[in-house]
PDB file of C-alpha atoms in Angstrom:
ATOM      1  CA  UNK A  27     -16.837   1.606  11.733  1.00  0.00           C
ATOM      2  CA  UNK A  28     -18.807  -1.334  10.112  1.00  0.00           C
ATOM      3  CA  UNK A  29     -16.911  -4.356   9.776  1.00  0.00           C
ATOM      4  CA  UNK A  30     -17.539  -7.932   7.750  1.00  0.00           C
ATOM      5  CA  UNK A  31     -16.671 -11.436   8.568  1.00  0.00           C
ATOM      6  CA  UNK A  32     -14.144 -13.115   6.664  1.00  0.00           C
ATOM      7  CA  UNK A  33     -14.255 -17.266   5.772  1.00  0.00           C
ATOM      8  CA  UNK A  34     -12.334 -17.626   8.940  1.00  0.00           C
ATOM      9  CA  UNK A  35     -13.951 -15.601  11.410  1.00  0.00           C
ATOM     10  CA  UNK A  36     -11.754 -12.616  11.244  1.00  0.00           C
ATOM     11  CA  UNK A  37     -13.478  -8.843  11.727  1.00  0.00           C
ATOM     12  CA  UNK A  38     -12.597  -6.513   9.464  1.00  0.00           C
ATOM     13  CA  UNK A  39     -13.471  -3.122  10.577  1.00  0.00           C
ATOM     14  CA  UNK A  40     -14.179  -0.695   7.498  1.00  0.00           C
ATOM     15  CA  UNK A  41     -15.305   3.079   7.038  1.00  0.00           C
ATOM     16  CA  UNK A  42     -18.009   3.588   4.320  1.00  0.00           C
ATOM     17  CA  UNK A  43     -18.434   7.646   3.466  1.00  0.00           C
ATOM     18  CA  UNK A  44     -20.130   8.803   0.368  1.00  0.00           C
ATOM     19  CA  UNK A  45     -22.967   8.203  -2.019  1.00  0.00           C
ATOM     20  CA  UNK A  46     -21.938   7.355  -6.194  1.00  0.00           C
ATOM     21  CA  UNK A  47     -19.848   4.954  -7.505  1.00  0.00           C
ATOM     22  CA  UNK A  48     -17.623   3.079  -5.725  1.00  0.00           C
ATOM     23  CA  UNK A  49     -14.125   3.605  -4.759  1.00  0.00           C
ATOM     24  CA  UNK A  50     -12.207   1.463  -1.778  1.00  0.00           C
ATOM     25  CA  UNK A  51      -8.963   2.880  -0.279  1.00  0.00           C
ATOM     26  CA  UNK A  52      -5.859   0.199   0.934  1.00  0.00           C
ATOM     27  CA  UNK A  53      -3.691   1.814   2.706  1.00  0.00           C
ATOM     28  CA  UNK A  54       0.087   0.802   3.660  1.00  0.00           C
ATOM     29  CA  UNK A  55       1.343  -1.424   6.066  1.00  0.00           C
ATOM     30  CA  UNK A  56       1.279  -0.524   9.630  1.00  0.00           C
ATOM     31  CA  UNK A  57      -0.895   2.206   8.598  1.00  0.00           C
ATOM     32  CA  UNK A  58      -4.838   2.459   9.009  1.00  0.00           C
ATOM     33  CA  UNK A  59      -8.032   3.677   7.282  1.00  0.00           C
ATOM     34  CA  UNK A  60      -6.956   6.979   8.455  1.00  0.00           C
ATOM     35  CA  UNK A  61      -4.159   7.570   6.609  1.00  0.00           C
ATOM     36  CA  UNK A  62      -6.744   8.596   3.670  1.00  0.00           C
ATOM     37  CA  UNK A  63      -8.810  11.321   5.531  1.00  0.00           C
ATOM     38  CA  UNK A  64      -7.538  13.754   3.838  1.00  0.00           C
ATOM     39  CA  UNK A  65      -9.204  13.113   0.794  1.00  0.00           C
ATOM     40  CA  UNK A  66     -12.642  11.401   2.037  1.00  0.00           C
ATOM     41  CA  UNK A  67     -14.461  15.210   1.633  1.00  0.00           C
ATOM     42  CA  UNK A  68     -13.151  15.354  -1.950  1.00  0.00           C
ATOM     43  CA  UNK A  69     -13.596  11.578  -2.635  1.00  0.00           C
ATOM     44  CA  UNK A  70     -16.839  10.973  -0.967  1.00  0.00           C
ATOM     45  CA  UNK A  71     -18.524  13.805  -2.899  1.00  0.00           C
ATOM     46  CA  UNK A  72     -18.494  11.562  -5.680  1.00  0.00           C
ATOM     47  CA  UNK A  73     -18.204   8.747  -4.809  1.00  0.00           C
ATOM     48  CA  UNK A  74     -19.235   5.806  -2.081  1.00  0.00           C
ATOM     49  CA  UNK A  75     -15.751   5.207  -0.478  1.00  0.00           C
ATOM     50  CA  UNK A  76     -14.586   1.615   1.917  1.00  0.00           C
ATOM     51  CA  UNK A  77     -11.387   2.508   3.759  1.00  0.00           C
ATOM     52  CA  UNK A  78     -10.463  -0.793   5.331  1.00  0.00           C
ATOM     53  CA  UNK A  79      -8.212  -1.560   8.512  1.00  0.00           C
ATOM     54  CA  UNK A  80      -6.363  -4.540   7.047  1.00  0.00           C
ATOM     55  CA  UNK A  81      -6.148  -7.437   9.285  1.00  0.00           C
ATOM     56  CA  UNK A  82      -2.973  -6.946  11.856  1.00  0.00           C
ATOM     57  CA  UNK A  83      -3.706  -2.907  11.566  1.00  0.00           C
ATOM     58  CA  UNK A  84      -5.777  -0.304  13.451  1.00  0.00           C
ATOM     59  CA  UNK A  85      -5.218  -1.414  16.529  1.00  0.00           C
ATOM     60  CA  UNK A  86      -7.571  -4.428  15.702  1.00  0.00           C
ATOM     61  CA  UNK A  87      -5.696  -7.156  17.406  1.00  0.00           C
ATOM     62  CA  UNK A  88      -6.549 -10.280  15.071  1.00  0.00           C
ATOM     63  CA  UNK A  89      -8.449 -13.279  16.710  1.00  0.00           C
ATOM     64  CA  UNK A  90      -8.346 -15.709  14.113  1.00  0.00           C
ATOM     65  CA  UNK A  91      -5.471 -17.837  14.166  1.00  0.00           C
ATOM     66  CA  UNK A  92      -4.986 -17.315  10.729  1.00  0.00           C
ATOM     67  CA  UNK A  93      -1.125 -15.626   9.513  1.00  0.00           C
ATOM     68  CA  UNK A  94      -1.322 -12.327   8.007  1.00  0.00           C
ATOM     69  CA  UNK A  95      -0.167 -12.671   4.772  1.00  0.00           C
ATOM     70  CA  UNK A  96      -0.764 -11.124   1.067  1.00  0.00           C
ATOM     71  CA  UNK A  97      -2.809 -14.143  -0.202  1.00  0.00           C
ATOM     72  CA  UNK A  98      -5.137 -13.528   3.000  1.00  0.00           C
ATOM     73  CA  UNK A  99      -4.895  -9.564   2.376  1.00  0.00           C
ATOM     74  CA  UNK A 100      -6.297 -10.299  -0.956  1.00  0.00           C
ATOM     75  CA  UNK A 101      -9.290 -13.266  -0.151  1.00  0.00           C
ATOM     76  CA  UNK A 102     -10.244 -10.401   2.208  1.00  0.00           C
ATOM     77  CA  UNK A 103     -10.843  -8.088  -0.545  1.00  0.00           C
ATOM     78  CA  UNK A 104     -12.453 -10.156  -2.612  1.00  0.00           C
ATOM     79  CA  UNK A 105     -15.219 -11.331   0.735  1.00  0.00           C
ATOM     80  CA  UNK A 106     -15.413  -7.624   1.557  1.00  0.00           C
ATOM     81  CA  UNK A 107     -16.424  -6.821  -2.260  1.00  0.00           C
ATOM     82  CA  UNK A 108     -18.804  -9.878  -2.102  1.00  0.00           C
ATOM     83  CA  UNK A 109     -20.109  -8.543   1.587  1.00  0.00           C
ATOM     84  CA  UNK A 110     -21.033  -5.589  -0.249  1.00  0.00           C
ATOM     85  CA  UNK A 111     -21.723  -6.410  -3.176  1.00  0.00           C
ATOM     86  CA  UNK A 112     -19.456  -4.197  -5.596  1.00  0.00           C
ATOM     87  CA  UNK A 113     -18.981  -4.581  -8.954  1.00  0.00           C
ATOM     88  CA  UNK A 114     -17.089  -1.887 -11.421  1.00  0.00           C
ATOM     89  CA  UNK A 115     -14.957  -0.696  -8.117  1.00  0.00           C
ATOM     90  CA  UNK A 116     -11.841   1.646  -8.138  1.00  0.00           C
ATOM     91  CA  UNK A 117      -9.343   0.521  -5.933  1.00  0.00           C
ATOM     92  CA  UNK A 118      -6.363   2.720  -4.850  1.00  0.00           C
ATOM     93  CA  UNK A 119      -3.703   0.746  -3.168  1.00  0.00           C
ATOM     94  CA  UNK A 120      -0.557   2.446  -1.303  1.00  0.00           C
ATOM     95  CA  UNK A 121       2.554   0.810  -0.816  1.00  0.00           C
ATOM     96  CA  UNK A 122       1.470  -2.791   0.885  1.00  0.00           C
ATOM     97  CA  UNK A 123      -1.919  -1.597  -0.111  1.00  0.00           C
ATOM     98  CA  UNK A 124      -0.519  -2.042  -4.340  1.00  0.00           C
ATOM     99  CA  UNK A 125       0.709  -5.389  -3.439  1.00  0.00           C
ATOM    100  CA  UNK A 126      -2.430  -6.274  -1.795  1.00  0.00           C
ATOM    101  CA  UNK A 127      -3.907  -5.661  -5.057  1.00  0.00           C
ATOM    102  CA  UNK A 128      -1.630  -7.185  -7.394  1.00  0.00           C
ATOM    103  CA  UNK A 129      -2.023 -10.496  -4.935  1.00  0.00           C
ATOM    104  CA  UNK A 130      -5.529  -9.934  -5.432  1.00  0.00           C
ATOM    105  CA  UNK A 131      -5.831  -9.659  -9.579  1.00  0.00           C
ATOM    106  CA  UNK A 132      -3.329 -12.809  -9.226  1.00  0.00           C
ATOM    107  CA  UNK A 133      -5.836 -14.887  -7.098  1.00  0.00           C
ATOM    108  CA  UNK A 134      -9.204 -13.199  -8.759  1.00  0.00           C
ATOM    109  CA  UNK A 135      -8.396 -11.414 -11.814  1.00  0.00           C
ATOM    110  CA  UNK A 136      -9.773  -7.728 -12.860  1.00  0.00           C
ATOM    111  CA  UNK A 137     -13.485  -8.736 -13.250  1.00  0.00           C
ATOM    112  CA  UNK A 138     -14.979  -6.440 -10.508  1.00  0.00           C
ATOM    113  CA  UNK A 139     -12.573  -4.112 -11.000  1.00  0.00           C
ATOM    114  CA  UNK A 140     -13.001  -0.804 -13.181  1.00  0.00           C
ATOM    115  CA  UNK A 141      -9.398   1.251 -12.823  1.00  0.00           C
ATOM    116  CA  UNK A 142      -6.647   1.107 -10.451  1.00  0.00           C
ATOM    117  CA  UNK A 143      -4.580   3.481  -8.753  1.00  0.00           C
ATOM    118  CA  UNK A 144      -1.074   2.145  -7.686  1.00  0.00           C
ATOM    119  CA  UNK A 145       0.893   4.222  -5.392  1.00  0.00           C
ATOM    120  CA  UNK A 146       4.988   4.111  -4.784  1.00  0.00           C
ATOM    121  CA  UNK A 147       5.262   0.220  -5.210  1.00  0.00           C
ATOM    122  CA  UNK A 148       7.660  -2.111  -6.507  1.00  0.00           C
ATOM    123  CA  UNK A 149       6.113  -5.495  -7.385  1.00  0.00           C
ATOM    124  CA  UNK A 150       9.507  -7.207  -6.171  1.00  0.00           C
ATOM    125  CA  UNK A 151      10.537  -5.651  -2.663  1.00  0.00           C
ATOM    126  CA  UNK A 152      13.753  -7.845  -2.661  1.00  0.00           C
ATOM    127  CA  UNK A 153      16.906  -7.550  -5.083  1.00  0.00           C
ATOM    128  CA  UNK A 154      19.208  -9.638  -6.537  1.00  0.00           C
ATOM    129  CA  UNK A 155      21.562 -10.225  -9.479  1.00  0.00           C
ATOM    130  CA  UNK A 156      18.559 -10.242 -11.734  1.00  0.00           C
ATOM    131  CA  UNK A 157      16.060  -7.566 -10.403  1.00  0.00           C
ATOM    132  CA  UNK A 158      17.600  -4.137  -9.095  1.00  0.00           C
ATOM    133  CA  UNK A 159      14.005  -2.322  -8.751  1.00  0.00           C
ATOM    134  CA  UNK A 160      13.225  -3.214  -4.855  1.00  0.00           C
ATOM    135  CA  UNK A 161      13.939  -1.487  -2.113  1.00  0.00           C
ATOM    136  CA  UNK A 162      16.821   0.586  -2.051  1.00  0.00           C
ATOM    137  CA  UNK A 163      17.765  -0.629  -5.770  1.00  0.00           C
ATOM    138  CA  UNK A 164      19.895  -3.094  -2.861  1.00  0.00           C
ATOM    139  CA  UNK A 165      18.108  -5.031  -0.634  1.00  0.00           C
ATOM    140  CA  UNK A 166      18.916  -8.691  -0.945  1.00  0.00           C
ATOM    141  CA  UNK A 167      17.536 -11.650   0.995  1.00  0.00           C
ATOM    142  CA  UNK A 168      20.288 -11.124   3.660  1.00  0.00           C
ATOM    143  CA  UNK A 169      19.479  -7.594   4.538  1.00  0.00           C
ATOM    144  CA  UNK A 170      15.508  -8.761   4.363  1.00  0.00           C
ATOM    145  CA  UNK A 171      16.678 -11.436   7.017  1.00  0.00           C
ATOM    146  CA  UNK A 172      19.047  -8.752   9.258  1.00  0.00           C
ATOM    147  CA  UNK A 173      15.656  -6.782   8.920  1.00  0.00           C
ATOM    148  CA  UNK A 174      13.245  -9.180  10.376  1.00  0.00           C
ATOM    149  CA  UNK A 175      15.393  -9.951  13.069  1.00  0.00           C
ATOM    150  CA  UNK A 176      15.439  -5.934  13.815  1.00  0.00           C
ATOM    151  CA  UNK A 177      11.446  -5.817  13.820  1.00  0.00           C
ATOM    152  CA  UNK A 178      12.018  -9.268  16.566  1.00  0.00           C
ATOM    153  CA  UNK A 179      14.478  -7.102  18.610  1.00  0.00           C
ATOM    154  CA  UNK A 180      12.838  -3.900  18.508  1.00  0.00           C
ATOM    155  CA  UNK A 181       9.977  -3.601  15.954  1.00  0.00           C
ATOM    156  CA  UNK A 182       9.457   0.304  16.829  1.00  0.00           C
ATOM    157  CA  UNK A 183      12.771   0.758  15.867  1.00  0.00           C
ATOM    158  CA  UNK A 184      12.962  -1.275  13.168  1.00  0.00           C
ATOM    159  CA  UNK A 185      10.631   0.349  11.511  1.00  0.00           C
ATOM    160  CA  UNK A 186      11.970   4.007  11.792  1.00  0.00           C
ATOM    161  CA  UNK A 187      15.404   2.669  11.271  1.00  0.00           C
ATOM    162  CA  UNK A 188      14.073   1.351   7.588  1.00  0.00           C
ATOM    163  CA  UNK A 189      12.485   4.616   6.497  1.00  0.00           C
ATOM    164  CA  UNK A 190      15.319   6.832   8.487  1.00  0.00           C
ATOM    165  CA  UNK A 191      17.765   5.414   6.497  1.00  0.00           C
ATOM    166  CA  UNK A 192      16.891   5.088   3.451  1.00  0.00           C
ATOM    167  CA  UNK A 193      17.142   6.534   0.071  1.00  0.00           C
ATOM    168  CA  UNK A 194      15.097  10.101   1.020  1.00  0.00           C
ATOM    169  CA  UNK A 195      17.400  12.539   2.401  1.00  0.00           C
ATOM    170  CA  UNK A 196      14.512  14.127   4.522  1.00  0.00           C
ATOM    171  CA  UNK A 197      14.265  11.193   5.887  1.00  0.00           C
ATOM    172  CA  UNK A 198      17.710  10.013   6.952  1.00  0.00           C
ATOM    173  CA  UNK A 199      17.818  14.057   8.555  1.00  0.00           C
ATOM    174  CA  UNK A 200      14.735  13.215  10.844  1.00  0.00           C
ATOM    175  CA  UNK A 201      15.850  10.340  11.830  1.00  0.00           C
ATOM    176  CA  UNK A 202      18.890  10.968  12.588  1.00  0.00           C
ATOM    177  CA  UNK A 203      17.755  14.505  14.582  1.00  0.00           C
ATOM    178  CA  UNK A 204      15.109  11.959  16.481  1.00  0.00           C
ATOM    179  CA  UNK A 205      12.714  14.909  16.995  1.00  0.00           C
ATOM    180  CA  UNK A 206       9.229  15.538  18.176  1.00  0.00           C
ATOM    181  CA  UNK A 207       7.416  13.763  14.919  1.00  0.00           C
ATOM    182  CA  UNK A 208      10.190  10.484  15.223  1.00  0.00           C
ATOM    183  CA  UNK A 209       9.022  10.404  19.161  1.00  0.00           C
ATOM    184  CA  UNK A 210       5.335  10.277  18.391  1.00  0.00           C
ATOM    185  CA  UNK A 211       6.080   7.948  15.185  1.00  0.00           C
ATOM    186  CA  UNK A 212       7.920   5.417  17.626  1.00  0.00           C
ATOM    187  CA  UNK A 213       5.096   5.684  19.578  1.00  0.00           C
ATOM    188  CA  UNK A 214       2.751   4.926  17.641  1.00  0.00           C
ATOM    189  CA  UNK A 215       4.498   1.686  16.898  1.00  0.00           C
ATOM    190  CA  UNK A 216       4.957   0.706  20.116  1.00  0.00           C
ATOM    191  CA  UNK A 217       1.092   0.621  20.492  1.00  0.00           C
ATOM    192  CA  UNK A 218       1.201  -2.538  17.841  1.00  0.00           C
ATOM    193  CA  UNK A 219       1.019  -5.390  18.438  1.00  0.00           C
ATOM    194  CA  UNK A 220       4.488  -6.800  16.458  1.00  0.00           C
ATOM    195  CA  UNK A 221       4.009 -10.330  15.084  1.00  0.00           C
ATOM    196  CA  UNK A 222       0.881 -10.229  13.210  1.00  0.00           C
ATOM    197  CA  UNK A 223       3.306  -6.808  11.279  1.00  0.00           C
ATOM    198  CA  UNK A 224       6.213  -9.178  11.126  1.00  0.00           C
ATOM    199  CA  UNK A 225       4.591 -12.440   9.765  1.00  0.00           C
ATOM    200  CA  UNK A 226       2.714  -9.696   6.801  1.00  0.00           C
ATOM    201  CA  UNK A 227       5.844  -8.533   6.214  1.00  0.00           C
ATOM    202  CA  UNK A 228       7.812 -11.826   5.330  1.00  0.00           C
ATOM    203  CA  UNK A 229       4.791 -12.787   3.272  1.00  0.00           C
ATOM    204  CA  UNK A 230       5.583  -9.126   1.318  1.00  0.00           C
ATOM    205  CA  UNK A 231       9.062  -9.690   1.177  1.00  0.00           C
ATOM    206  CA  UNK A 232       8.684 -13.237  -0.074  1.00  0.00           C
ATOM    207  CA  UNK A 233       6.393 -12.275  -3.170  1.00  0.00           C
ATOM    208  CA  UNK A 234       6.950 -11.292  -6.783  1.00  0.00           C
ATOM    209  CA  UNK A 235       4.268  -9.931  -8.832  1.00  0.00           C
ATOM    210  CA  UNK A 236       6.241  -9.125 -12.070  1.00  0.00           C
ATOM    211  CA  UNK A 237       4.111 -11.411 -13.728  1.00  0.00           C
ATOM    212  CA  UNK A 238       0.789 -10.317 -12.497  1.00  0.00           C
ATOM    213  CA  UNK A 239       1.083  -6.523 -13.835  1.00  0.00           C
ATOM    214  CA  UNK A 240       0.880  -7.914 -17.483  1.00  0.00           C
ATOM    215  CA  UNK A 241      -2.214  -9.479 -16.668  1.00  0.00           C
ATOM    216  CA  UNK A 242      -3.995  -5.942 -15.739  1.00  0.00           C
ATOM    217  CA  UNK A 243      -6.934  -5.474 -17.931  1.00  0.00           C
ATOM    218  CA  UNK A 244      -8.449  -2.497 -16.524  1.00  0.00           C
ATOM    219  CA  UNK A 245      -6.876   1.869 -16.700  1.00  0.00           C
ATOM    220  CA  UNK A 246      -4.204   2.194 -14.080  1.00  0.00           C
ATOM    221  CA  UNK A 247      -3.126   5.252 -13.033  1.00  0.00           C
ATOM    222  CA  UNK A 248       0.680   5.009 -11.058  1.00  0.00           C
ATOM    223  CA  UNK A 249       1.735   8.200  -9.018  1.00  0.00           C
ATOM    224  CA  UNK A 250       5.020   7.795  -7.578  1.00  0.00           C
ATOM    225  CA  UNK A 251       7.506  10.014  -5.484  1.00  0.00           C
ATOM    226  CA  UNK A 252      10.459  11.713  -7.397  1.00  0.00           C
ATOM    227  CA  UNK A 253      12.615  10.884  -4.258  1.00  0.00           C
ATOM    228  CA  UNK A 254      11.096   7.831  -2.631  1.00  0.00           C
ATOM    229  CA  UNK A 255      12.629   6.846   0.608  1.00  0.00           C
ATOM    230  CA  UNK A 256      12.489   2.921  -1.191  1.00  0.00           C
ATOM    231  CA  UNK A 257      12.504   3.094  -5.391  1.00  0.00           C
ATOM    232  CA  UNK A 258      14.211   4.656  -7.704  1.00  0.00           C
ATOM    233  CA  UNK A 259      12.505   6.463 -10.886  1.00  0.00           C
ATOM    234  CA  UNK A 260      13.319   3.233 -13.035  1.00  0.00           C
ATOM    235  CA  UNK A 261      11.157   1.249 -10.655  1.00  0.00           C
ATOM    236  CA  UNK A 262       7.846   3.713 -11.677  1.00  0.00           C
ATOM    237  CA  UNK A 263       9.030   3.461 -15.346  1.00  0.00           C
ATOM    238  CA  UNK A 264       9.086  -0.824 -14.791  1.00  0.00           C
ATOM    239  CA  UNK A 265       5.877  -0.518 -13.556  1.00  0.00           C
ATOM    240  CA  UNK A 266       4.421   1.890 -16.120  1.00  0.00           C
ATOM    241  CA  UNK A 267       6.145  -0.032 -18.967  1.00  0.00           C
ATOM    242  CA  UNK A 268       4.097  -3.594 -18.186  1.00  0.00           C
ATOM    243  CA  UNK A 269       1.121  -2.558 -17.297  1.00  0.00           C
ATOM    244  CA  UNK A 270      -1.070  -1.791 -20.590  1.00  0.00           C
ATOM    245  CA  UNK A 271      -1.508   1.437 -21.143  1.00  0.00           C
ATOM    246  CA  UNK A 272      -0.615   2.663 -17.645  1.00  0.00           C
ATOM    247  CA  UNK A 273      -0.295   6.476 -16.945  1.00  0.00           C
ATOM    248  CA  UNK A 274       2.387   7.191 -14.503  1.00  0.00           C
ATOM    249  CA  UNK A 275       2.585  10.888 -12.716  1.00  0.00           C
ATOM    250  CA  UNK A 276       5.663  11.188 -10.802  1.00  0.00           C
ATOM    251  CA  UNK A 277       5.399  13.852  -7.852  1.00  0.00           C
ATOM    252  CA  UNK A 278       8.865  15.630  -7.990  1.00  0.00           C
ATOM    253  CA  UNK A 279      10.775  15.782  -4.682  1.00  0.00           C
ATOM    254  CA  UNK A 280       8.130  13.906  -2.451  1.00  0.00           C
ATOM    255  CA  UNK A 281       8.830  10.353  -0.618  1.00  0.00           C
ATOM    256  CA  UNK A 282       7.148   7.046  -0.631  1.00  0.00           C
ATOM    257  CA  UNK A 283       3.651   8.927   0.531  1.00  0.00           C
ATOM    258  CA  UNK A 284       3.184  11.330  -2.551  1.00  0.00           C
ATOM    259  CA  UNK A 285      -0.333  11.722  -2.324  1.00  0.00           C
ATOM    260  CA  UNK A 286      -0.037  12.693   1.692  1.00  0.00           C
ATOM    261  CA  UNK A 287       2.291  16.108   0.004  1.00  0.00           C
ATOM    262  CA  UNK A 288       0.516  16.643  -2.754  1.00  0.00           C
ATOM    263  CA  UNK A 289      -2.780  16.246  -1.462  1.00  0.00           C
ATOM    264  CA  UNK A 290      -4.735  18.703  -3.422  1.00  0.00           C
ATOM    265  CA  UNK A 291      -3.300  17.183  -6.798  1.00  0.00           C
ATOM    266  CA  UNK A 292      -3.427  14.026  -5.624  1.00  0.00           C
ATOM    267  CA  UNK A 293      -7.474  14.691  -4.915  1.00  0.00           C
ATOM    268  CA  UNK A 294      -7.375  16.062  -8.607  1.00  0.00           C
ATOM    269  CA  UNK A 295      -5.096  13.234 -10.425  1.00  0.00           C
ATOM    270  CA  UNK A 296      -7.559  10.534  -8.804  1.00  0.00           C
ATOM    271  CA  UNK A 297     -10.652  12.387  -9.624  1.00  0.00           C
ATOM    272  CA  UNK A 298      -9.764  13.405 -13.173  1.00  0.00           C
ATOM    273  CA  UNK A 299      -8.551   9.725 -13.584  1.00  0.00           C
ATOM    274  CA  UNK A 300     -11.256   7.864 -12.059  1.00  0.00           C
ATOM    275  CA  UNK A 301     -14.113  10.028 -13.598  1.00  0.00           C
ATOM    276  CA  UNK A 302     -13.111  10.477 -17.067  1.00  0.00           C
ATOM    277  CA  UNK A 303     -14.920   7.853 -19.929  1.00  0.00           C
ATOM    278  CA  UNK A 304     -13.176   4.547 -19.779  1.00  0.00           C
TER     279      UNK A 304
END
C-alpha cells in the first residue's frame, strides 16, 4: 500500500488501482480497504481508484496521539486529496464512510468533489423525541451509553451483539446460531485494537449532519438496504428528500452492506451513475 502523512504525523496507508478519473472508496467502521475488492476490476477499468484504511482500521495501530474522531476522519480526506492532488473526485462512502463525508463537506464544502455515493447511512445515529431515523428508529443516548460500556467490557462482542440484534432478521438468526462466519467475525475483532474503535465511535454517535445534506452541491446517488440491520426505509427517503436532486435505489431484502449482495448491480448503479454527463 502507499500511504501519506497527515498534519500530525499519522500514516495513512492507501491502495491506488486504476488509470481515468478519479474515484476514492471509504469504507465502514471497523472495516478496511478491503471491504471494496470486489469491485476494484470493474471500478479500476475506468477509473483511478484510493481505497483508504482510515486511521484506527486495518490493523494500522495509530501512533499519533491524536483521538479518532469524524472531524479528523474528514481533515484526513481533505490532506490525502491535497497529497494527491485530486480535483473533480467521486467519493463513495459506506456507513461511517457517509458520515466521514458529510463531516467532510461540513468542514470543506463540495469544491473538489464531482458526485457522491452514500451508502445505508443515517446522518443522526442517535434518537430522540424529535428525530426517529437513527439506529433502530430507537436508540437514545442511554442505549448509546449501555453500548459503549459493552465495546469497554467486551468490544468483540459488542460489536456482533449490535448487528446480531438488530432490525435484520438474518442477522438476529446468525447471531443467535453463533456459527462458523460469527466465530471468524469475532475474531476478526479481537485482532483490533479497541479504543482507537471506541473513541471513533462516540465521536459518530455524538454528531448530527441534518444540516450538512442541504448544503450538497454536487449528484448524489443513495443505495440503501430494503431491510437494514440499522434504518428503516423512511431514513433513505430523509436522506433522499434533502439532498438536491438525490437519486435513491433501494436494494430490496439486503442489510446495511447492499452493495456487498448486490455486487454486480452495485458495479452497474455506480458506473452508470458516476459516468453519465453531469
Amino acid at each position: 500500500m502507499s500511504h501519506f502523512l497527515a498534519d500530525d504525523g499519522e500514516h495513512i496507508h492507501v491502495k491506488i488501482d486504476g488509470e481515468g478519473p478519479p474515484l476514492v472508496l471509504l469504507h465502514g467502521w471497523t472495516a478496511s480497504h478491503r471491504d471494496w475488492g470486489p469491485f476494484i476490476e470493474a471500478f479500476a477499468a475506468r477509473h483511478r481508484v484510493y481505497r483508504w484504511d482510515a486511521r484506527g482500521h486495518g490493523g494500522h495501530a495509530p501512533h499519533a496521539h491524536t483521538p479518532v474522531s469524524a472531524a479528523r476522519m474528514a481533515r484526513d480526506l481533505e490532506q490525502m486529496l491535497e497529497h494527491w492532488k485530486l480535483r473533480d473526485a467521486v467519493v463513495i462512502g459506506h456507513s461511517m464512510g457517509a458520515l466521514t463525508l458529510w463531516q467532510y463537506i461540513r468542514d470543506f464544502g463540495c469544491d473538489r468533489l464531482r458526485k457522491l455515493v452514500i451508502i445505508d447511512q443515517s446522518p443522526r445515529l442517535i434518537t430522540d423525541e424529535h428525530w426517529r431515523w437513527g439506529i433502530y428508529a430507537d436508540f437514545d443516548a442511554a442505549r448509546n451509553a449501555a453500548f459503549v460500556r459493552s465495546l469497554q467490557e467486551d468490544f468483540a462482542e459488542g460489536v456482533l451483539r449490535l448487528v446480531g440484534q438488530s432490525l435484520n432478521e438474518r442477522a438476529r438468526r446468525k447471531y443467535v446460531e453463533n456459527g462458523e462466519g460469527m466465530t471468524l467475525a469475532r475474531q476478526r475483532l479481537r485482532e483490533m485494537a479497541p479504543q482507537p474503535l471506541i473513541d471513533c465511535w462516540s465521536s459518530l454517535a455524538a454528531a448530527d449532519y441534518r444540516d450538512v445534506l442541504e448544503r450538497i452541491d454536487v449528484p448524489s446517488l443513495l443505495v440503501y438496504g430494503g431491510a437494514s440491520n440499522f434504518y428503516h426505509t423512511r431514513t433513505a427517503h430523509y436522506v433522499r428528500d434533502n439532498i438536491p436532486n438525490a437519486l435513491l435505489h433501494i436494494y430490496e431484502d439486503v442489510d446495511h452492506a447492499p452493495h456487498l449482495w448486490q455486487r454486480e448491480r452495485f458495479a452497474r448503479d455506480v458506473l452508470d451513475f458516476i459516468d453519465s454527463e453531469d
